[in-house]
Each structure stands twice: as C-alpha cells, then as structure tokens.
Amino acid sequence: SSRRRHTRLASVSWASEMCIRDSYCSGKTTLNYAFDRYISTKYDLKEHTRVNYKYMYNRFVRDTFGKRIINDIKYSDVKFFYCSLMNILGLQANTLDNIHTILHPTFQMAVRDNVIRNNPASGVMAEIKKANGKNKGIRHALTLEQQRAFLNYVSNSPVYCHWLPLFTALFGTGCRIGEMIGLRWEDLDYENKTISINHAAIYRVMENGKSEFHISSPKTEAGIRTIPMMQAVEQAFKDEYEAQKETGFNVQVVDGMSAVSYTHLTLPT
C-alpha cells in the first residue's frame, strides 16, 4: 500500500543517513558533507550571509577540493588548494579570505566532533599573507586631489555625468555601496542635516539560482547610525530628487521597503 511504501522509503532514508553519519564520525566522508552539516547548524546566520557562504563554497570548493575525504586532508593540502586558487584562478586575497572563513569553521566543527584531531586550515591564511607581503591588498583612500579629479571627470562626461550625485554622496559620507543604494528619501533629514543609515540593499545569487535584490540589516548594532550631511552631499541629493521628477520615482517594494537603488530613491511617505 501507499502507506507501507512511504514507511519503507522513510526507513531507507533513515538508514542511509545513519550510514553517512557513521562515515562522518569515522572521518571517511567528504569535505562537502562536513560543510553541508556545518552550514545547517548555523541557524542564526542572516539569509544573505548564508546564501553568500553557499555560493562561495559551491563555486570554488564543492566540485574540486570538496570531494576530498576529510580525514585525509592535511595542512599542506589546504595550502596547496589556496595557492592554486590564487595562481590558477587568479583569486585576490580578499576572496580567498572569504573562502577560508567558511572552510576553517567547517574543519573546526569536525575537530570538536572528534572526527579529526587537528584543523588543517589553521594558520594557512596567515602564512599565505606573510608570503605575499604584509602590505599587499591594503586599501588606500583617495586623496582630496584624486577625488576632485575623479568628480571633475564624471561631471564632464556625457556617459557618466548622471552618476555625479551618487559619487558625490559616496565620497562625502563614507557609506558602503549597499547602504547608499538602499537609502530612501525618508532617511534624509534636511532640517538637521543628517542621514539615517539603518539598512542596506544587496544583490545576490539566491538558492533558486536567480539574482535578486534584498534588504539587509547591519551585521552589528554599530552599523545602525546617523551621519552628518555635508553641504555638497545635500545638494547632490536635491539634484537627484529634481532629476527623478523628470525620470520617475521608484515604486518597487523589496522585503517591505520601497528602495532598491540610489538612483531610484523613493518619495517620502
């Protein structure tokens, strides 16, 4: 009967899971299984962070290094894998750091489960960064002269001039790009000359395979803040507002908020 068939399938599924679990406990399962197990325990992750972790793992690890048996992976294996990502795929240090951020705790979970004795990823990134020079990858802020030259070029460009308010606001606030493109008109207080930063817009490849806009809250309480609005920034917002009177204001709602990009800041509610 249908009920017996479902019961039999459930029993097979349970037995299969127990077999895989036994393989994990003995260290004979793959890194892929360990990662899937690790990510399933991270119930407190923000959804966009979870999606980003899975995206990075699936793109760079799952079909290659992820197929390795976890108990067979040594420190030198992890280092060789990281080096190959840099030298063959051309990954930058920041991207490699993101991959390390998900592999290291995956191995650490296996250590705590007594599946493996030591974390083979421990110390790998530190050694790679040391070998590549401590100053490599350091970000340097644009000088005032460079900022003026950049904004002057944008303002005189027939191709990019419509982005001048955006770049002026970015330079004048220090906001992350997601925070800036997620701004709503109601976040601007012209009377007190302040800007409320309370969320960010993100554009990610989701688990359904589609790229979508979503609204994300800051990772820490310090991310929610009120910053001063300088005169040049205020004028940039007002110029954008006048431009959107002609081109139209955004009315799309994303995750309950009506803003998806800086150039489509919404009318105050």
XYZ file of N, CA and C in Angstrom:
807
model
N 0.839 -1.185 0.000
C 0.000 0.000 0.000
C 0.879 1.241 0.000
N 0.233 2.398 -0.244
C 0.969 3.665 -0.289
C 1.615 3.974 1.045
N 0.882 3.657 2.135
C 1.430 3.939 3.469
C 2.659 3.089 3.745
N 2.618 1.821 3.354
C 3.765 0.941 3.568
C 4.956 1.387 2.729
N 4.674 1.837 1.498
C 5.754 2.296 0.620
C 6.452 3.515 1.210
N 5.665 4.476 1.728
C 6.242 5.666 2.351
C 7.054 5.296 3.593
N 6.538 4.315 4.354
C 7.255 3.870 5.549
C 8.584 3.228 5.179
N 8.553 2.403 4.098
C 9.761 1.738 3.644
C 10.784 2.740 3.133
N 10.309 3.749 2.379
C 11.202 4.793 1.869
C 11.817 5.595 3.011
N 10.996 5.884 4.037
C 11.499 6.626 5.196
C 12.572 5.822 5.922
N 12.356 4.495 6.011
C 13.331 3.628 6.682
C 14.639 3.589 5.903
N 14.539 3.514 4.571
C 15.732 3.506 3.720
C 16.479 4.818 3.867
N 15.722 5.920 3.871
C 16.335 7.240 4.008
C 17.045 7.375 5.350
N 16.392 6.895 6.412
C 16.986 6.961 7.748
C 18.256 6.119 7.811
N 18.191 4.917 7.227
C 19.351 4.032 7.237
C 20.502 4.647 6.447
N 20.166 5.296 5.336
C 21.184 5.941 4.516
C 21.845 7.082 5.270
N 21.042 7.864 5.968
C 21.565 8.983 6.751
C 22.466 8.482 7.873
N 22.068 7.410 8.525
C 22.874 6.853 9.606
C 24.202 6.320 9.070
N 24.160 5.756 7.870
C 25.390 5.236 7.261
C 26.349 6.389 6.962
N 25.797 7.474 6.411
C 26.616 8.656 6.113
C 27.158 9.254 7.397
N 26.310 9.301 8.431
C 26.734 9.851 9.719
C 27.871 9.016 10.295
N 27.770 7.688 10.183
C 28.837 6.820 10.668
C 30.131 7.080 9.903
N 29.982 7.323 8.594
C 31.163 7.624 7.778
C 31.794 8.941 8.230
N 30.939 9.908 8.559
C 31.427 11.208 9.040
C 32.173 11.026 10.356
N 31.580 10.293 11.261
C 32.185 10.097 12.585
C 33.525 9.367 12.501
N 33.682 8.550 11.480
C 34.942 7.833 11.313
C 35.920 8.591 10.423
N 35.490 9.791 9.963
C 36.373 10.611 9.140
C 36.447 10.182 7.700
N 35.536 9.290 7.291
C 35.593 8.744 5.939
C 34.623 9.416 4.967
N 34.026 10.525 5.379
C 33.130 11.239 4.478
C 33.857 12.420 3.864
N 33.211 13.084 2.922
C 33.871 14.160 2.191
C 33.771 15.501 2.919
N 34.615 16.413 2.489
C 34.547 17.782 2.996
C 33.190 18.387 2.647
N 32.634 18.017 1.512
C 31.314 18.526 1.123
C 30.259 18.205 2.173
N 30.258 16.967 2.652
C 29.288 16.577 3.674
C 29.513 17.370 4.947
N 30.775 17.550 5.320
C 31.085 18.293 6.542
C 30.612 19.736 6.431
N 30.812 20.354 5.261
C 30.360 21.735 5.085
C 28.845 21.815 5.153
N 28.158 20.907 4.463
C 26.689 20.918 4.482
C 26.173 20.728 5.907
N 26.851 19.900 6.654
C 26.474 19.681 8.053
C 26.724 20.951 8.872
N 27.871 21.579 8.627
C 28.218 22.809 9.359
C 27.220 23.929 9.072
N 26.921 24.157 7.801
C 26.055 25.285 7.440
C 24.634 25.062 7.937
N 24.228 23.804 8.068
C 22.878 23.507 8.561
C 22.742 23.815 10.052
N 23.877 23.919 10.751
C 23.822 24.240 12.183
C 23.832 25.741 12.438
N 24.108 26.527 11.406
C 24.219 27.976 11.588
C 22.851 28.621 11.425
N 21.988 28.345 12.380
C 20.608 28.822 12.316
C 20.494 30.327 12.501
N 21.532 30.961 13.078
C 21.453 32.384 13.381
C 22.050 33.265 12.285
N 22.481 32.663 11.179
C 23.032 33.457 10.083
C 21.945 34.270 9.393
N 22.294 35.494 8.996
C 21.382 36.254 8.153
C 21.266 35.536 6.818
N 20.092 35.597 6.206
C 19.841 34.829 4.993
C 20.827 35.169 3.883
N 21.135 36.466 3.709
C 22.052 36.834 2.626
C 23.468 36.336 2.909
N 23.843 36.227 4.198
C 25.152 35.687 4.551
C 25.203 34.193 4.257
N 24.124 33.478 4.604
C 24.041 32.038 4.317
C 24.144 31.783 2.808
N 23.407 32.557 2.035
C 23.425 32.401 0.578
C 24.819 32.676 0.028
N 25.472 33.701 0.561
C 26.809 34.055 0.092
C 27.823 32.955 0.431
N 27.727 32.386 1.637
C 28.614 31.288 2.020
C 28.438 30.098 1.071
N 27.181 29.740 0.811
C 26.920 28.603 -0.074
C 27.390 28.875 -1.492
N 27.202 30.108 -1.937
C 27.637 30.481 -3.283
C 29.147 30.343 -3.416
N 29.888 30.872 -2.446
C 31.344 30.806 -2.492
C 31.824 29.360 -2.435
N 31.199 28.555 -1.570
C 31.616 27.167 -1.442
C 31.321 26.395 -2.728
N 30.119 26.546 -3.243
C 29.724 25.805 -4.440
C 30.562 26.196 -5.656
N 30.937 27.464 -5.719
C 31.687 27.938 -6.887
C 33.152 27.512 -6.856
N 33.770 27.550 -5.683
C 35.211 27.352 -5.633
C 35.668 26.055 -4.966
N 34.790 25.377 -4.225
C 35.240 24.234 -3.435
C 34.549 22.921 -3.796
N 33.236 22.945 -3.947
C 32.447 21.712 -3.988
C 32.894 20.712 -5.047
N 33.149 21.148 -6.254
C 33.441 20.208 -7.343
C 34.899 19.784 -7.411
N 35.732 20.340 -6.551
C 37.162 20.003 -6.587
C 37.626 19.524 -5.203
N 38.110 20.448 -4.408
C 38.644 20.123 -3.080
C 37.580 19.526 -2.172
N 36.331 19.887 -2.385
C 35.242 19.408 -1.540
C 35.007 17.912 -1.627
N 35.516 17.280 -2.680
C 35.315 15.849 -2.843
C 36.358 15.020 -2.075
N 37.318 15.708 -1.462
C 38.342 15.007 -0.690
C 37.750 14.424 0.599
N 38.287 13.283 1.027
C 37.897 12.683 2.308
C 38.482 13.547 3.423
N 37.634 13.969 4.341
C 38.054 14.961 5.326
C 39.218 14.477 6.196
N 39.261 13.213 6.508
C 40.315 12.686 7.374
C 41.672 12.624 6.678
N 41.642 12.717 5.333
C 42.887 12.643 4.569
C 43.487 14.023 4.285
N 42.757 15.082 4.610
C 43.209 16.432 4.277
C 44.215 16.931 5.315
N 45.372 17.350 4.826
C 46.439 17.849 5.692
C 46.623 19.357 5.481
N 47.430 19.925 6.368
C 47.731 21.359 6.292
C 48.262 21.740 4.913
N 49.193 20.947 4.398
C 49.793 21.257 3.100
C 48.777 21.147 1.966
N 47.764 20.294 2.127
C 46.718 20.178 1.115
C 45.904 21.467 1.030
N 45.561 21.998 2.196
C 44.784 23.240 2.237
C 45.607 24.375 1.643
N 46.882 24.432 2.014
C 47.745 25.498 1.490
C 47.892 25.387 -0.023
N 48.081 24.185 -0.516
C 48.197 23.985 -1.964
C 46.910 24.404 -2.668
N 45.761 24.077 -2.076
C 44.467 24.445 -2.656
C 44.320 25.959 -2.715
N 44.650 26.638 -1.635
C 44.564 28.102 -1.606
C 45.495 28.727 -2.649
N 46.704 28.205 -2.733
C 47.669 28.736 -3.703
C 47.184 28.539 -5.135
N 46.547 27.390 -5.378
C 46.031 27.130 -6.732
C 44.890 28.084 -7.073
N 44.080 28.445 -6.078
C 43.004 29.407 -6.317
C 43.570 30.769 -6.699
N 44.699 31.128 -6.083
C 45.322 32.417 -6.396
C 46.071 32.370 -7.723
N 46.856 31.324 -7.924
C 47.749 31.291 -9.087
C 47.078 30.828 -10.369
N 46.087 29.949 -10.244
C 45.425 29.417 -11.444
C 44.147 30.192 -11.764
N 43.315 30.420 -10.732
C 42.060 31.140 -10.957
C 42.213 32.644 -10.786
N 43.346 33.061 -10.237
C 43.586 34.495 -10.091
C 42.792 35.170 -8.984
N 42.428 34.412 -7.954
C 41.657 35.000 -6.856
C 42.516 35.970 -6.061
N 41.880 37.048 -5.615
C 42.556 38.023 -4.773
C 42.494 37.573 -3.317
N 43.307 38.220 -2.484
C 43.408 37.833 -1.082
C 42.073 37.952 -0.358
N 41.286 38.985 -0.677
C 40.001 39.179 -0.002
C 39.040 38.036 -0.296
N 39.010 37.593 -1.558
C 38.135 36.482 -1.943
C 38.600 35.196 -1.281
N 39.904 34.983 -1.255
C 40.459 33.788 -0.610
C 40.132 33.791 0.878
N 40.160 34.968 1.483
C 39.813 35.093 2.900
C 38.367 34.684 3.144
N 37.483 35.023 2.202
C 36.071 34.633 2.326
C 35.916 33.121 2.294
N 36.682 32.463 1.434
C 36.635 31.006 1.348
C 37.176 30.388 2.642
N 38.263 30.960 3.143
C 38.849 30.473 4.406
C 37.854 30.637 5.557
N 37.049 31.686 5.498
C 36.071 31.955 6.551
C 35.039 30.839 6.681
N 34.795 30.117 5.598
C 33.826 29.017 5.676
C 34.506 27.652 5.827
N 35.734 27.517 5.337
C 36.418 26.232 5.468
C 36.970 26.014 6.876
N 37.574 27.045 7.455
C 38.171 26.889 8.781
C 37.155 26.423 9.821
N 35.968 27.066 9.937
C 34.999 26.586 10.930
C 34.398 25.231 10.580
N 34.383 24.880 9.291
C 33.915 23.548 8.908
C 34.850 22.485 9.476
N 36.148 22.689 9.295
C 37.129 21.764 9.870
C 37.076 21.800 11.402
N 36.852 22.987 11.960
C 36.833 23.112 13.410
C 35.666 22.338 14.019
N 34.542 22.330 13.320
C 33.404 21.545 13.776
C 33.771 20.062 13.813
N 34.496 19.626 12.782
C 34.921 18.224 12.734
C 35.885 17.902 13.876
N 36.716 18.872 14.255
C 37.620 18.680 15.396
C 36.811 18.507 16.679
N 35.825 19.364 16.875
C 35.003 19.300 18.086
C 34.157 18.040 18.128
N 33.836 17.506 16.949
C 33.091 16.249 16.890
C 34.008 15.032 17.045
N 35.305 15.290 17.246
C 36.301 14.214 17.347
C 36.388 13.375 16.081
N 36.086 14.009 14.951
C 36.202 13.325 13.659
C 37.643 13.402 13.172
N 38.275 14.564 13.358
C 39.685 14.748 13.039
C 40.376 15.344 14.273
N 41.681 15.160 14.368
C 42.394 15.606 15.576
C 42.740 17.086 15.528
N 43.142 17.569 14.351
C 43.572 18.953 14.220
C 42.889 19.620 13.037
N 42.804 20.943 13.088
C 42.217 21.716 11.995
C 43.292 21.991 10.950
N 43.212 21.373 9.769
C 44.267 21.543 8.762
C 44.301 22.936 8.146
N 43.249 23.744 8.377
C 43.219 25.099 7.812
C 43.826 26.131 8.748
N 44.108 25.740 9.984
C 44.647 26.686 10.965
C 46.022 27.190 10.535
N 46.161 28.514 10.482
C 47.440 29.138 10.162
C 47.752 29.265 8.686
N 46.923 28.685 7.821
C 47.226 28.711 6.388
C 47.151 30.132 5.828
N 46.077 30.851 6.135
C 45.919 32.200 5.591
C 47.006 33.128 6.108
N 47.367 32.982 7.372
C 48.413 33.832 7.943
C 49.730 33.624 7.205
N 50.046 32.375 6.882
C 51.288 32.082 6.165
C 51.253 32.618 4.738
N 50.100 32.477 4.080
C 49.973 32.969 2.711
C 50.088 34.487 2.670
N 49.442 35.163 3.620
C 49.525 36.621 3.668
C 50.952 37.084 3.937
N 51.649 36.355 4.797
C 53.032 36.695 5.107
C 53.923 36.505 3.889
N 53.688 35.414 3.159
C 54.496 35.115 1.975
C 54.253 36.111 0.847
N 53.039 36.659 0.800
C 52.695 37.588 -0.272
C 52.968 39.041 0.102
N 53.523 39.268 1.283
C 53.855 40.633 1.688
C 52.752 41.220 2.518
N 53.115 41.778 3.666
C 52.117 42.285 4.600
C 51.365 43.493 4.055
N 51.960 44.214 3.091
C 51.300 45.412 2.573
C 50.427 45.128 1.356
N 50.508 43.904 0.843
C 49.712 43.580 -0.331
C 48.244 43.508 0.032
N 47.418 44.161 -0.742
C 45.984 44.124 -0.510
C 45.476 45.231 0.399
N 46.386 46.062 0.936
C 45.947 47.165 1.782
C 45.252 48.218 0.924
N 44.118 48.686 1.399
C 43.364 49.686 0.655
C 43.812 51.087 1.061
N 43.993 51.932 0.079
C 44.405 53.304 0.334
C 43.290 54.247 -0.118
N 42.905 55.149 0.769
C 41.853 56.122 0.429
C 42.362 57.095 -0.606
N 41.447 57.561 -1.459
C 41.809 58.573 -2.445
C 42.156 59.873 -1.739
N 43.150 60.564 -2.254
C 43.470 61.879 -1.720
C 42.406 62.869 -2.175
N 42.368 64.042 -1.543
C 41.408 65.072 -1.950
C 41.613 65.460 -3.408
N 42.873 65.537 -3.823
C 43.167 65.880 -5.219
C 42.627 64.812 -6.163
N 42.784 63.544 -5.790
C 42.275 62.456 -6.633
C 40.748 62.466 -6.675
N 40.105 62.765 -5.550
C 38.650 62.840 -5.513
C 38.143 63.949 -6.430
N 38.781 65.110 -6.349
C 38.368 66.240 -7.193
C 38.537 65.908 -8.663
N 39.660 65.258 -9.008
C 39.918 64.889 -10.405
C 38.866 63.901 -10.902
N 38.513 62.935 -10.042
C 37.521 61.931 -10.413
C 36.150 62.567 -10.630
N 35.704 63.387 -9.677
C 34.389 64.022 -9.778
C 34.338 64.988 -10.952
N 35.460 65.654 -11.245
C 35.515 66.567 -12.389
C 35.357 65.800 -13.695
N 35.994 64.625 -13.759
C 35.869 63.795 -14.957
C 34.424 63.324 -15.140
N 33.809 62.856 -14.043
C 32.431 62.365 -14.116
C 31.477 63.480 -14.541
N 31.649 64.673 -13.961
C 30.728 65.782 -14.251
C 30.808 66.232 -15.696
N 31.970 66.045 -16.322
C 32.152 66.483 -17.715
C 31.969 65.357 -18.723
N 31.611 64.180 -18.232
C 31.442 63.039 -19.131
C 29.990 62.912 -19.573
N 29.737 62.878 -20.882
C 28.359 62.690 -21.362
C 27.818 61.293 -21.045
N 28.717 60.360 -20.735
C 28.319 58.980 -20.449
C 28.018 58.791 -18.964
N 28.834 59.390 -18.096
C 28.741 59.121 -16.657
C 28.214 60.276 -15.820
N 27.897 61.401 -16.439
C 27.531 62.583 -15.656
C 26.294 62.362 -14.774
N 25.395 61.460 -15.190
C 24.190 61.239 -14.386
C 24.505 60.517 -13.074
N 25.742 59.980 -12.950
C 26.154 59.329 -11.706
C 26.835 60.292 -10.737
N 26.966 61.558 -11.115
C 27.676 62.515 -10.269
C 27.081 62.627 -8.858
N 25.754 62.710 -8.687
C 25.206 62.773 -7.323
C 25.584 61.556 -6.477
N 25.589 60.378 -7.094
C 25.936 59.155 -6.360
C 27.376 59.214 -5.850
N 28.316 59.530 -6.741
C 29.720 59.563 -6.339
C 29.987 60.680 -5.335
N 29.308 61.805 -5.499
C 29.465 62.901 -4.542
C 29.017 62.460 -3.157
N 27.891 61.756 -3.092
C 27.370 61.279 -1.808
C 28.267 60.204 -1.201
N 28.815 59.320 -2.034
C 29.714 58.283 -1.529
C 30.985 58.891 -0.944
N 31.580 59.825 -1.672
C 32.787 60.477 -1.174
C 32.503 61.274 0.096
N 31.326 61.890 0.147
C 31.017 62.793 1.255
C 30.466 62.135 2.503
N 30.183 60.822 2.430
C 29.623 60.128 3.593
C 30.469 58.947 4.062
N 31.196 58.320 3.144
C 31.949 57.116 3.507
C 31.064 55.899 3.639
N 29.828 55.983 3.158
C 28.899 54.851 3.236
C 29.359 53.701 2.349
N 29.010 52.496 2.751
C 29.191 51.337 1.874
C 28.207 51.468 0.717
N 28.540 50.835 -0.400
C 27.695 50.983 -1.587
C 26.286 50.449 -1.333
N 26.175 49.338 -0.577
C 24.858 48.783 -0.275
C 24.017 49.720 0.571
N 24.676 50.435 1.489
C 23.967 51.396 2.332
C 23.468 52.567 1.499
N 24.299 52.995 0.539
C 23.921 54.149 -0.283
C 22.781 53.814 -1.235
N 22.867 52.663 -1.916
C 21.823 52.350 -2.884
C 20.515 51.946 -2.209
N 20.589 51.649 -0.913
C 19.371 51.299 -0.182
C 18.684 52.488 0.467
N 19.262 53.678 0.361
C 18.669 54.843 1.010
C 17.279 55.160 0.461
N 16.427 55.643 1.363
C 15.105 56.145 0.983
C 15.077 57.647 1.269
N 14.178 58.344 0.621
C 14.102 59.786 0.858
C 13.790 60.071 2.323
N 13.043 59.189 2.956
C 12.685 59.402 4.354
C 13.878 59.235 5.296
N 14.988 58.686 4.788
C 16.193 58.555 5.605
C 17.005 59.847 5.647
N 16.604 60.821 4.847
C 17.326 62.091 4.781
C 16.601 63.149 5.606
N 17.338 63.800 6.500
C 16.780 64.857 7.343
C 17.480 66.165 6.984
N 16.845 66.934 6.084
C 17.457 68.176 5.631
C 17.485 69.230 6.743
N 16.498 69.186 7.629
C 16.425 70.192 8.683
C 17.603 70.086 9.645
N 17.925 68.835 10.034
C 19.034 68.623 10.965
C 20.336 68.235 10.270
N 20.293 68.189 8.937
C 21.487 67.881 8.134
C 22.086 66.526 8.509
N 21.241 65.503 8.565
C 21.709 64.162 8.916
C 21.138 63.115 7.959
N 21.793 61.956 7.941
C 21.363 60.812 7.131
C 21.267 59.609 8.055
N 20.147 58.906 8.022
C 19.951 57.716 8.841
C 20.360 56.480 8.048
N 21.367 55.773 8.547
C 21.813 54.517 7.929
C 21.264 53.382 8.779
N 20.258 52.679 8.279
C 19.611 51.635 9.082
C 19.405 50.329 8.330
N 19.839 50.261 7.081
C 19.737 49.023 6.305
C 20.616 49.168 5.065
N 20.721 48.102 4.306
C 21.490 48.117 3.065
C 20.767 47.281 2.025
N 20.954 47.633 0.766
C 20.408 46.842 -0.340
C 21.507 45.919 -0.853
N 21.181 44.665 -1.059
C 22.144 43.702 -1.585
C 21.574 43.047 -2.841
N 22.462 42.605 -3.718
C 22.060 41.916 -4.950
C 22.870 40.641 -5.015
N 22.210 39.506 -4.808
C 22.904 38.238 -4.656
C 22.282 37.157 -5.527
N 23.103 36.148 -5.850
C 22.586 34.921 -6.459
C 21.977 34.103 -5.335
N 20.668 33.878 -5.390
C 19.976 33.170 -4.326
C 20.012 31.663 -4.569
N 19.463 30.907 -3.610
C 19.495 29.448 -3.723
C 18.666 28.932 -4.893
N 17.723 29.736 -5.374
C 16.936 29.336 -6.539
C 17.680 29.597 -7.847
N 18.908 30.126 -7.742
C 19.715 30.373 -8.928
C 19.520 31.740 -9.543
N 18.551 32.500 -9.045
C 18.262 33.818 -9.596
C 18.961 34.904 -8.786
N 19.356 35.974 -9.476
C 19.930 37.133 -8.806
C 18.799 38.070 -8.410
N 18.764 38.437 -7.146
C 17.652 39.237 -6.633
C 18.144 40.327 -5.696
N 17.359 41.412 -5.612
C 17.595 42.438 -4.617
C 16.960 42.011 -3.304
N 17.655 42.294 -2.211
C 17.095 42.081 -0.879
C 17.580 43.189 0.034
N 16.838 43.409 1.112
C 17.212 44.395 2.108
C 17.840 43.670 3.289
N 19.001 44.157 3.719
C 19.726 43.532 4.824
C 19.908 44.530 5.952
N 19.727 44.059 7.173
C 20.022 44.890 8.335
C 21.521 44.814 8.608
N 22.101 45.818 9.255
C 23.538 45.789 9.557
C 23.899 44.585 10.406
N 25.145 44.089 10.251
C 25.593 42.918 10.993
C 25.759 43.214 12.483
N 26.060 44.473 12.814
C 26.256 44.845 14.210
C 25.422 46.074 14.531
N 25.241 46.317 15.827
C 24.493 47.497 16.260
C 25.176 48.776 15.803
N 26.510 48.750 15.733
C 27.260 49.934 15.317
C 26.963 50.308 13.873
N 26.439 49.340 13.097
C 26.116 49.623 11.702
C 24.922 50.534 11.548
N 24.064 50.558 12.564
C 22.915 51.469 12.555
C 23.393 52.793 13.143
N 23.393 53.833 12.342
C 23.982 55.089 12.782
C 23.362 56.269 12.049
N 23.585 57.449 12.587
C 23.178 58.694 11.954
C 24.439 59.486 11.654
N 24.602 59.870 10.395
C 25.824 60.568 9.991
C 25.481 61.967 9.499
N 26.432 62.898 9.583
C 26.170 64.271 9.144
C 26.048 64.373 7.630
N 25.230 65.304 7.180
C 25.047 65.543 5.753
C 25.742 66.866 5.389
N 26.888 66.745 4.717
C 27.614 67.938 4.312
C 26.865 68.670 3.209
N 27.230 69.921 3.000
C 26.508 70.754 2.034
C 26.538 70.172 0.630
N 27.720 69.681 0.213
C 27.840 69.106 -1.132
C 26.970 67.872 -1.278
N 26.879 67.075 -0.201
C 26.052 65.873 -0.227
C 24.577 66.246 -0.272
N 24.185 67.233 0.520
C 22.800 67.695 0.500
C 22.398 68.159 -0.892
N 23.286 68.911 -1.546
C 22.991 69.397 -2.893
C 22.902 68.246 -3.888
N 23.742 67.220 -3.668
C 23.702 66.049 -4.550
C 22.361 65.345 -4.452
N 21.844 65.178 -3.229
C 20.540 64.551 -3.047
C 19.429 65.387 -3.695
N 19.507 66.680 -3.529
C 18.482 67.560 -4.103
C 18.535 67.544 -5.626
N 19.742 67.485 -6.182
C 19.879 67.389 -7.642
C 19.275 66.082 -8.141
N 19.517 65.006 -7.383
C 18.962 63.702 -7.765
C 17.443 63.716 -7.686
N 16.936 64.380 -6.667
C 15.484 64.471 -6.499
C 14.852 65.189 -7.690
N 15.475 66.289 -8.112
C 14.958 67.041 -9.259
C 15.033 66.205 -10.533
N 16.125 65.437 -10.664
C 16.277 64.589 -11.856
C 15.194 63.521 -11.895
N 14.851 62.975 -10.717
C 13.846 61.921 -10.680
C 12.429 62.458 -10.846
N 12.260 63.736 -10.672
C 10.969 64.332 -11.015
C 10.701 64.157 -12.504
N 11.782 64.166 -13.274
C 11.666 64.013 -14.731
C 11.640 62.543 -15.149
N 12.488 61.715 -14.508
C 12.617 60.316 -14.932
C 11.661 59.377 -14.223
N 11.104 59.818 -13.086
C 10.179 58.986 -12.337
C 10.809 58.400 -11.096
N 10.011 58.269 -10.039
C 10.486 57.723 -8.773
C 10.196 56.236 -8.694
N 11.036 55.537 -7.989
C 10.861 54.098 -7.837
C 9.654 53.780 -6.947
N 8.892 52.781 -7.349
C 7.729 52.365 -6.555
C 7.821 50.878 -6.203
N 8.944 50.238 -6.559
C 9.113 48.816 -6.271
C 9.382 48.597 -4.786
N 8.754 47.575 -4.212
C 8.942 47.241 -2.808
C 9.787 45.974 -2.705
N 10.856 46.038 -1.916
C 11.744 44.889 -1.704
C 11.792 44.578 -0.220
N 11.372 43.388 0.147
C 11.367 42.975 1.556
C 10.679 43.998 2.450
N 9.604 44.572 1.931
C 8.834 45.520 2.719
C 9.341 46.935 2.685
N 10.454 47.179 1.980
C 10.990 48.527 1.870
C 10.954 48.981 0.421
N 10.685 50.264 0.239
C 10.468 50.774 -1.115
C 11.681 51.483 -1.683
N 12.843 50.845 -1.630
C 14.029 51.397 -2.265
C 14.945 50.261 -2.684
N 15.415 50.314 -3.930
C 16.348 49.291 -4.370
C 17.620 49.890 -4.950
N 17.663 51.156 -5.234
C 18.907 51.744 -5.707
C 18.920 53.231 -5.469
N 20.124 53.766 -5.391
C 20.288 55.185 -5.100
C 19.587 56.049 -6.145
N 19.686 55.662 -7.402
C 19.091 56.479 -8.449
C 17.577 56.338 -8.493
N 17.034 55.545 -7.592
C 15.580 55.416 -7.505
C 15.111 55.594 -6.073
N 15.740 56.533 -5.363
C 15.257 56.869 -4.021
C 13.788 57.236 -4.107
N 13.017 56.785 -3.135
C 11.582 56.958 -3.215
C 11.126 58.270 -2.603
N 9.934 58.675 -2.962
C 9.337 59.850 -2.359
C 9.049 59.587 -0.891
N 9.128 60.616 -0.039
C 8.821 60.425 1.376
C 7.404 59.909 1.559
N 7.215 59.022 2.553
C 5.882 58.506 2.827
C 5.192 59.362 3.846
